Amino acid sequence: MLRAEESNLLATTPTTVLFGLLTLRIGMQLVSAITVFEGVSAFYVFLDDCLSGDPYFRWGLPNFERGLSWVSGIVGANAVIFGIVGLRSARTLHLPSMQLFRRFQAGFMIWIVIWFVMVGMPVDFQYVDVPVVESGPLARAPWTPRKQILDPEWPHGRPAVCQDVADIRVRLAVAIEKKFTKSELMGKVVRKLSGNLLRSILPCDKVVRLFWVWLLCTWILRMYCMWVAGFFYKVVLRGGDGVLMFGSLEDLRKPYAETTSASRMLRDRIRNAFEEIDEDGDGRLSLEEVLHYLERTSLLYRRLSEKP
C-alpha cells in the first residue's frame, strides 16, 4: 500500500526556502537578482578601469592583471544575461532556461575560485637592510656596512593582496579629494576624512584573513544559489510552480524525477491512486470506495463513510 501522502491524489506540498520565509519561486527570483547585481558590479569595475586608465582595484600580479580584468568583465556581462534568464524562467517555468541558469551558476563558482586564487596567492619578496654585524655596538653604528636580506617577517614572501589594499586606500583618498573639494568648507571635511583613510593601518595578516573570509562567504552564497536553482528545476519537473508541488519533498531525491516528464508523473500518480481506490478491482469506482480512500489518506475525512 502506498503511503498516505503519496496515494492522496489531492496532496500538495509547499516549496519554500530560507527556513520557510520565502516561497521557492521568490527564492529563485532573489538568487537571479543577486546574480544580476554581481554581474553589474563586475562589469562596472571593468568598464571604469578601461575608461579611466587609473583603476581603483588591482587584479593580481601585473603580468596577468589585464587578462583577469577582461575575463572578469566578460563573466560580469554574462552574469547579467543569465540572471535575467533566471528571472524569466521563474515566471515562465521554462525548463531549458532553468538548466542554462543552473549551469552558469556552476561556471560562475569555478571562476570565482580561480579569481581569488590568482589574486590572493601571489607573493612579493621584500628585502630589508641589516648591519653586517648582527649584535654589539657596531650593529647600531651608522657607519657599519649593511646588507640586504629577505624580510624575516615574511620569509616566504609578502602576499601581493596586502599591497593592493594599500594602493586602493591611496587611490580612493585621492579620488575623494578630487571629487568633493570644490567648496572650501566641504574641502576641509573631505581632506580630513581622506587623511584619516591614508593613515589607517590594516595589518597584512588581517588583510589576508579578510580576503579568504570574503572567498568563503562568496563561495557559500554561490553554492546556495546553485542549490536554489536545482531545487526549483526539480520541483518544476514534478509539476510544481515554485509555490506548491504534487507529492512530498522526498520524491525529489528519486532519479525518476530527472528522467520523467511532469505530465507522465501526474498520470502515474492518478493511475496509482485509482488502483488503490478501486478496492474490488473491477475497474469502476463507487461512492463507498472513494469515501474509504479519503478516510485512509487524510484525517480531514475521518468517519466520512459512517451513516448519519
XYZ file of C-alpha atoms in Angstrom:
308
model
C 0.000 0.000 0.000
C 1.233 3.486 -0.817
C 1.868 5.930 1.971
C -0.936 8.367 2.671
C 0.919 11.434 1.414
C 1.824 9.613 -1.821
C -1.538 7.990 -2.517
C -3.712 11.030 -1.951
C -4.312 12.474 -5.391
C -5.055 15.920 -3.968
C -1.931 16.057 -1.762
C 0.393 19.022 -2.392
C 3.472 20.251 -0.548
C 4.569 23.881 -0.096
C 8.026 24.583 -1.526
C 9.943 27.200 0.448
C 13.488 28.449 1.074
C 15.232 30.380 3.866
C 13.612 28.302 6.602
C 10.158 28.783 5.157
C 10.319 32.582 4.938
C 10.075 32.725 1.138
C 8.418 30.601 -1.487
C 10.755 28.774 -3.839
C 9.707 30.969 -6.762
C 10.630 34.140 -4.866
C 13.882 32.462 -3.817
C 14.656 31.779 -7.469
C 13.919 35.400 -8.314
C 16.141 36.522 -5.439
C 19.198 34.488 -6.480
C 18.676 35.641 -10.073
C 18.621 39.267 -8.907
C 21.788 38.660 -6.852
C 23.455 37.241 -9.962
C 22.447 40.329 -11.950
C 23.825 42.614 -9.223
C 27.137 40.739 -9.116
C 27.387 40.935 -12.885
C 26.632 44.658 -12.994
C 29.233 45.319 -10.273
C 31.944 43.290 -12.023
C 31.243 44.845 -15.421
C 31.153 48.366 -13.971
C 34.568 47.913 -12.336
C 35.979 46.545 -15.598
C 34.464 49.373 -17.650
C 35.662 52.023 -15.204
C 39.185 50.584 -15.308
C 39.208 50.665 -19.107
C 37.799 54.185 -19.458
C 39.662 55.907 -16.632
C 43.101 54.407 -17.235
C 43.685 54.679 -13.473
C 41.942 51.668 -11.916
C 40.914 51.652 -8.289
C 41.432 47.920 -7.930
C 44.281 45.593 -8.764
C 43.856 42.162 -10.288
C 46.915 40.318 -9.016
C 50.409 40.447 -10.460
C 50.979 42.814 -13.428
C 51.806 40.030 -15.896
C 48.246 38.621 -15.810
C 46.324 41.604 -14.441
C 44.983 42.703 -17.830
C 43.806 39.191 -18.733
C 41.983 38.755 -15.423
C 40.337 42.135 -15.841
C 38.983 41.237 -19.284
C 37.754 37.819 -18.190
C 36.066 39.399 -15.161
C 34.289 41.883 -17.430
C 33.101 39.122 -19.776
C 31.888 36.963 -16.873
C 30.128 40.004 -15.384
C 28.279 40.674 -18.636
C 27.245 37.006 -18.819
C 26.078 37.118 -15.195
C 23.697 39.939 -16.113
C 22.358 37.976 -19.099
C 21.904 34.690 -17.254
C 20.474 36.469 -14.207
C 17.761 37.870 -16.465
C 17.261 34.345 -17.870
C 16.779 33.111 -14.293
C 14.253 35.837 -13.541
C 12.314 34.985 -16.684
C 12.365 31.236 -16.021
C 10.967 31.827 -12.512
C 7.935 33.404 -14.164
C 7.528 31.173 -17.241
C 8.681 27.843 -15.675
C 10.716 27.186 -18.836
C 12.879 24.133 -18.089
C 15.676 24.731 -20.679
C 16.174 28.257 -19.291
C 16.455 26.835 -15.785
C 19.086 24.389 -16.983
C 21.103 27.209 -18.529
C 20.883 29.196 -15.298
C 21.995 26.192 -13.213
C 24.995 25.530 -15.440
C 26.033 29.168 -15.399
C 25.942 29.175 -11.597
C 28.388 26.246 -11.576
C 30.682 28.003 -14.046
C 30.409 31.250 -12.095
C 31.530 29.477 -8.920
C 34.555 27.992 -10.692
C 35.522 31.452 -11.995
C 35.189 32.981 -8.510
C 37.552 30.389 -7.039
C 40.043 30.935 -9.895
C 39.907 34.727 -9.399
C 40.541 34.514 -5.667
C 43.438 32.091 -6.162
C 45.033 34.188 -8.915
C 44.702 37.404 -6.887
C 45.319 36.069 -3.384
C 48.102 33.521 -3.872
C 50.918 35.613 -5.489
C 53.561 36.977 -3.120
C 56.197 39.720 -3.278
C 59.667 39.072 -1.890
C 60.769 42.132 0.024
C 64.287 42.884 1.270
C 65.436 44.884 4.280
C 68.816 46.428 5.128
C 70.543 44.994 8.173
C 74.032 45.590 9.604
C 76.745 43.161 8.650
C 77.460 42.823 12.355
C 74.370 41.335 13.952
C 74.956 42.406 17.568
C 77.016 44.732 19.738
C 77.729 48.470 19.481
C 78.875 48.180 15.868
C 75.447 46.897 14.847
C 73.918 50.230 15.930
C 76.616 52.462 14.486
C 75.535 54.423 11.372
C 78.816 53.766 9.519
C 78.600 49.986 9.850
C 78.293 48.308 6.434
C 74.869 46.913 5.685
C 73.484 44.085 3.582
C 70.120 43.136 2.165
C 68.231 40.059 3.346
C 64.722 38.744 2.893
C 62.248 40.373 5.242
C 62.278 37.976 8.232
C 58.629 38.831 8.910
C 57.704 37.335 5.514
C 60.340 34.660 4.759
C 58.066 33.034 2.159
C 57.039 36.322 0.546
C 54.528 39.033 1.450
C 51.052 38.448 -0.105
C 50.589 40.821 -3.037
C 46.990 41.478 -1.956
C 48.333 43.483 1.018
C 49.972 45.992 -1.318
C 46.832 46.011 -3.471
C 44.742 47.060 -0.452
C 47.257 49.790 0.442
C 47.158 51.101 -3.144
C 43.354 51.064 -3.141
C 43.346 53.164 0.021
C 45.619 55.767 -1.590
C 43.636 55.897 -4.840
C 40.316 56.238 -3.015
C 41.666 59.069 -0.859
C 42.909 60.945 -3.933
C 39.634 60.370 -5.791
C 37.600 61.616 -2.822
C 39.629 64.817 -2.642
C 39.298 65.463 -6.387
C 35.551 64.921 -6.389
C 34.438 66.704 -3.216
C 36.905 69.547 -2.611
C 35.288 72.179 -4.840
C 33.866 74.141 -1.906
C 36.155 75.343 0.861
C 34.033 74.041 3.753
C 33.466 70.666 2.145
C 37.109 70.501 1.162
C 38.279 70.737 4.769
C 35.981 67.926 5.881
C 36.914 65.700 2.949
C 40.658 66.332 3.353
C 40.402 65.316 6.980
C 38.481 62.136 6.112
C 40.871 61.205 3.313
C 43.834 61.882 5.615
C 42.365 59.505 8.190
C 41.853 56.962 5.427
C 45.500 57.185 4.409
C 46.733 56.930 7.991
C 44.587 53.916 8.760
C 46.681 50.813 9.083
C 45.352 47.362 8.339
C 47.961 44.695 9.135
C 48.848 42.412 6.275
C 47.909 39.237 8.136
C 44.451 40.701 8.813
C 44.093 41.695 5.143
C 44.866 38.102 4.116
C 42.354 36.680 6.605
C 39.636 39.051 5.440
C 40.414 38.195 1.819
C 39.936 34.451 2.357
C 36.857 35.013 4.543
C 35.486 37.002 1.614
C 36.154 33.978 -0.623
C 34.372 31.671 1.840
C 31.299 33.920 2.050
C 31.174 34.266 -1.749
C 31.546 30.511 -2.193
C 28.720 29.801 0.298
C 26.469 32.307 -1.483
C 27.208 30.734 -4.857
C 26.571 27.210 -3.538
C 23.230 28.374 -2.136
C 22.301 29.940 -5.487
C 23.140 26.630 -7.187
C 21.037 24.718 -4.659
C 18.009 27.004 -5.099
C 18.260 26.774 -8.901
C 18.497 22.965 -8.735
C 15.636 22.739 -6.242
C 13.425 24.912 -8.439
C 14.274 22.832 -11.515
C 13.348 19.549 -9.806
C 10.115 20.971 -8.422
C 9.015 22.171 -11.865
C 9.895 18.728 -13.280
C 7.479 17.299 -10.717
C 4.709 19.575 -11.941
C 5.207 22.250 -9.262
C 5.191 26.000 -9.822
C 7.610 27.190 -7.153
C 4.843 27.564 -4.580
C 3.298 24.058 -4.383
C 4.178 20.650 -5.801
C 2.458 17.303 -6.053
C 3.574 14.682 -3.560
C 6.252 15.125 -0.911
C 9.745 16.622 -0.994
C 11.194 13.127 -0.648
C 10.113 12.472 -4.231
C 12.737 14.973 -5.429
C 15.551 12.679 -4.287
C 14.487 9.974 -6.698
C 16.270 9.717 -10.084
C 12.805 9.177 -11.533
C 12.244 12.936 -11.342
C 15.177 13.620 -13.676
C 14.039 11.317 -16.467
C 10.239 11.553 -16.492
C 8.089 14.469 -17.629
C 5.726 16.212 -15.223
C 2.629 15.090 -17.171
C 3.830 11.467 -17.158
C 4.425 11.598 -13.397
C 0.994 13.104 -12.772
C -0.574 10.402 -14.965
C 1.222 7.707 -12.966
C 0.041 9.230 -9.709
C -3.557 9.237 -10.969
C -3.220 5.594 -12.049
C -1.756 4.550 -8.682
C -4.449 6.423 -6.801
C -7.167 4.840 -8.975
C -5.819 1.361 -8.325
C -5.857 1.978 -4.588
C -9.358 3.463 -4.599
C -10.696 0.529 -6.648
C -10.815 -1.934 -3.757
C -12.626 -4.723 -5.602
C -10.525 -4.331 -8.768
C -13.488 -4.146 -11.161
C -12.170 -1.032 -12.950
C -15.018 1.119 -11.654
C -15.243 3.456 -8.669
C -18.161 3.554 -6.298
C -19.022 6.268 -3.788
C -18.150 3.943 -0.906
C -14.680 3.229 -2.362
C -13.950 6.946 -2.779
C -15.063 7.659 0.785
C -12.891 4.843 2.160
C -9.916 6.178 0.171
C -10.332 9.696 1.554
C -10.590 8.333 5.084
C -7.332 6.431 4.678
C -5.356 9.289 3.172
C -6.351 12.284 5.303
C -7.554 12.934 8.825
C -9.799 15.661 7.425
C -12.102 12.973 6.026
C -12.222 10.589 9.000
C -15.552 8.898 9.700
C -16.786 10.188 6.339
C -18.393 6.859 5.382
C -20.355 6.498 8.588
C -24.057 6.746 8.063
C -25.794 9.574 9.961
